[in-house]
Structures are given as structure tokens and as C-alpha cells.
Amino acid sequence: MREFKVAILPGDGIGPEITKEAVKVLNAVSELFNVKFNFIEADIGGVAIDKYQEPLPEETRKVCLESDAVLLAAVGGPKWDSTKPGAKRPEDGLLELRKLLNTYANLRPVKVYEELIASSPLKPEVVSGTDLLIVRELTGGIYFGNKGREKDFAFDTNLYTVSEIERCVRLAFRLSKLRRRKVTLVDKANVLETSRLWREVFLDISKEFDDVETEILLVDNAAMQLIRRPSTFDVIVTENMFGDILSDEAATISGSIGLLASASIGESHPYLYEPIHGSAPDIAGKGLANPLAMILSSALMLRYSFNLFDAADAIENAVEKVIQNGYRTPDIATKADKAVVGTQEMSNLVIEFLYEDFKKN
Ligand code: NAD
């Protein structure tokens, strides 16, 4: 039996509630797919500041580095929203963790479920069928370049090396082969030298993948096309700042933050998996949180860290079935929805459909 060590970081707010549910689903997977997960829980964020005066304590770093993958819920909350200079913030723990794991690419799948199409701000006929993946470069570019400020000017430097671009673009092409085999590069090559380098590298690497369709869009056009024809995209690859903006635009298309998962991939394991939403302090402890983004993040972990493709598909199918059968947590429910359920019931339903599907196949 294959065994995997998983670092579990529940964090703050709704984090512990949704983490518990994801672990329940993973335990069901373990039973069905003959794998074993050894979970080790550690503190991050506000809860870690309270206990250790550090948002990412040494013990947590050790647990993460010794694991095969890291599953994180969310950090932050009003209790730690101090504006005092030098005060430690829960969110610093996240940045430190990404640095520690050296994750260079952030993957954000956005899938629009037909049954939830009314939650999208776009027209149903435009958004129908949308199922895309944004691969955002995460450790280079203008956010990390040399920056400075003088009395009457300021500057930020956008710098990319060929190898930084290559690893990200190659990852996007590889991922497209697990999907619909299309990669769109988003750049600003009409203005930026860094973008011209991205384009050159992209075109070079595309030759290694002649069975993958390619498309290149300038970022301003991409922002428009994402809302005009979202369903035509498969994998979108882009630099850090463009990816930051476009991934939030794409998330909005789905209309439900409680359903969106992410993966951060590094040169070596462990990789990091987390929902894109925050700690939702407004609903923490009330049993109302939607656990699906966390459960879907664990599906990404099975696929990208452990190569357990069938198990990952099974979780995603079970989530789809739950939605098709009309079950909703309050964040995705409309007035017409009758089966409004809480956090625990939602994950129990996912597990029920997992078993049901397994029996059928
Ligand atoms: P948020 O994502 O926590 O919440 C925004 C809204 O969405 C809230 O109304 C919340 O109730 C709802 N929501 C979010 N996730 C939900 C879920 N799973 N189920 C049901 N409803 C859900 O964003 P925010 O309110 O801006 O931030 C709250 C705290 O989270 C802040 O301290 C912020 O810094 C932190 N934050 C953390 C992360 C992270 O850990 N990656 C990301 C974003 C924000």
C-alpha cells in the first residue's frame, strides 16, 4: 500500500472546520483506493502567533519540509489586524511558507458548474462550459524585482530569467496534456521586453508539444476575452502580476469563492494546496462554511503530488454530483434552493457519492 505524509495546516477562522471535512474525505479515499495518508497537524497564522509569537513557527516549518504535501486552509482575522508597526500578521505566515517551499507556479482551476450558472455575473450562454486553469508564475517579476522610492519618483523592476519562464511554460504545456491540450500565453509583448522574452521562450517550448494548440493574447485583450468567451480557454500561462489580476477575474466568473481550489508547485516536493478564499471570520464556528474548495484542494493534491488520478477524479465527480443533486451551503444557495446544508453535511454527502460511484464502477 502506498503511504503519504500530509502536513495539515488548519489556520484561523473557518480553517479548522473545513480542514476536518477534507480529512474525512481523504480518509474515505484511503479506504477506497488502497492508499494511506499520515496526517500531521501544525499551526500557522493567528493561532500560531498566539501560541508561539510567530505566524510560521519552526516546528511548522519542520513538519512541512518533512511531508510529501502541505494542505492549508486559511489564515487571518480581526483579532490580529493590528496596524502597529512591526506587529506580526497571520498573512506573513503564508508568504513565509511559499518562500520556504519555493513554489514557483500557482495553479488555479476555474470550473463553472451548470447548476450554479446563475451565481455567475456573466450571461449563462457565455459562461456555460467554462473549465480553465490559470498557471501563474509566482516567484519572479515585478513583485520581487528591485524597487525604490525617492522624494518625487518611485520604481519597480520587472525581471525574468529564461529558466524562470521555461519551467513555468513547460509546466503549463504538461498540464494541458492532462486536459484539453490548449495553452494560451498572456503577455504585453507590444510594450514590455520581459514579455517579448516570455513569447520567445513560449514559442520555443511549444515545438516540444506539437499536439497542443497554442494561442497568444496581449493582457488587455485577455482580460476582455476572459469575460467574452471564458469557455474557449483551457490552460492560461502568464507572469506574476498579470496572473494575479487575471486569476481573480477568472474566479469571479464562477460566482462562488467557496468552490475554488489552488495548488502551488515547486521545483521539488512538498507542494502546497489551499482554497483561494480567506478565513471568513464572519461565519467561523457556525457550521455554515462551504468545505468544497478545501475538499477540491485535496483532490489537486492527489493529482499533482501523488499521481492518484483516479482518486482525484473521484472526489471531483462526487462534488459535481452533490451540486447536481441540488445540495447547497448558504454561500451558493439561492432562494429557490431547498436542500441547504451545513459544513459537515456537505462533506458527508461528498463521501456518500464517492462510495456510490465506487460501487458502480
Ligand atoms: P474571505 O475569503 O475570508 O471572505 C469573503 C467572503 O466570502 C465572506 O463573506 C465569507 O464569509 C465568504 N466566504 C469565504 N470563504 C467561504 C467559504 N468557504 N464558505 C462560505 N463562505 C465563504 O475574505 P476576507 O473577508 O477579505 O478576509 C478574511 C480574512 O482572511 C482576512 O484576515 C484576510 O487577510 C484573510 N485572507 C486569507 C487568505 C488565505 O489564507 N489564503 C486569503 C484571503 C484572505
PDB file of N, CA, C and O in Angstrom, residues 18 23 62 96 160 171 184 216 339 345-346:
ATOM      1  N   ILE A  18     -13.255  23.442   7.996  1.00  0.00           N
ATOM      2  CA  ILE A  18     -13.214  22.874   6.645  1.00  0.00           C
ATOM      3  C   ILE A  18     -12.087  21.844   6.503  1.00  0.00           C
ATOM      4  O   ILE A  18     -12.187  20.901   5.732  1.00  0.00           O
ATOM      5  N   VAL A  23     -10.203  16.162   5.629  1.00  0.00           N
ATOM      6  CA  VAL A  23      -9.524  14.966   6.154  1.00  0.00           C
ATOM      7  C   VAL A  23     -10.487  13.778   6.135  1.00  0.00           C
ATOM      8  O   VAL A  23     -10.097  12.653   5.790  1.00  0.00           O
ATOM      9  N   LYS A  62       9.311  22.588  10.011  1.00  0.00           N
ATOM     10  CA  LYS A  62       9.895  21.247  10.017  1.00  0.00           C
ATOM     11  C   LYS A  62       8.854  20.226   9.517  1.00  0.00           C
ATOM     12  O   LYS A  62       9.145  19.402   8.643  1.00  0.00           O
ATOM     13  N   GLU A  96       5.787  33.420   4.077  1.00  0.00           N
ATOM     14  CA  GLU A  96       6.989  32.684   4.512  1.00  0.00           C
ATOM     15  C   GLU A  96       6.916  31.222   4.083  1.00  0.00           C
ATOM     16  O   GLU A  96       7.912  30.628   3.692  1.00  0.00           O
ATOM     17  N   TYR A 160      12.848  38.833 -15.544  1.00  0.00           N
ATOM     18  CA  TYR A 160      12.648  37.386 -15.662  1.00  0.00           C
ATOM     19  C   TYR A 160      13.858  36.745 -16.311  1.00  0.00           C
ATOM     20  O   TYR A 160      14.390  37.273 -17.295  1.00  0.00           O
ATOM     21  N   LEU A 171       5.583  23.583 -17.573  1.00  0.00           N
ATOM     22  CA  LEU A 171       4.552  23.037 -16.670  1.00  0.00           C
ATOM     23  C   LEU A 171       3.170  23.233 -17.294  1.00  0.00           C
ATOM     24  O   LEU A 171       2.333  22.315 -17.299  1.00  0.00           O
ATOM     25  N   THR A 184      -2.765  29.045 -23.688  1.00  0.00           N
ATOM     26  CA  THR A 184      -2.778  30.460 -24.092  1.00  0.00           C
ATOM     27  C   THR A 184      -1.708  31.193 -23.289  1.00  0.00           C
ATOM     28  O   THR A 184      -1.708  31.137 -22.059  1.00  0.00           O
ATOM     29  N   ILE A 216      -1.816  33.194 -28.341  1.00  0.00           N
ATOM     30  CA  ILE A 216      -1.112  34.255 -27.607  1.00  0.00           C
ATOM     31  C   ILE A 216      -2.019  35.482 -27.571  1.00  0.00           C
ATOM     32  O   ILE A 216      -2.535  35.913 -28.614  1.00  0.00           O
ATOM     33  N   ALA A 339     -32.425  22.304  -0.631  1.00  0.00           N
ATOM     34  CA  ALA A 339     -31.540  21.464   0.178  1.00  0.00           C
ATOM     35  C   ALA A 339     -30.319  22.258   0.648  1.00  0.00           C
ATOM     36  O   ALA A 339     -29.208  22.070   0.162  1.00  0.00           O
ATOM     37  N   GLU A 345     -22.520  18.307   6.850  1.00  0.00           N
ATOM     38  CA  GLU A 345     -23.437  17.553   5.988  1.00  0.00           C
ATOM     39  C   GLU A 345     -22.926  17.567   4.541  1.00  0.00           C
ATOM     40  O   GLU A 345     -23.036  16.568   3.823  1.00  0.00           O
ATOM     41  N   MET A 346     -22.380  18.708   4.134  1.00  0.00           N
ATOM     42  CA  MET A 346     -21.878  18.817   2.763  1.00  0.00           C
ATOM     43  C   MET A 346     -20.780  17.785   2.497  1.00  0.00           C
ATOM     44  O   MET A 346     -20.804  17.078   1.487  1.00  0.00           O
TER      45      MET A 346
END
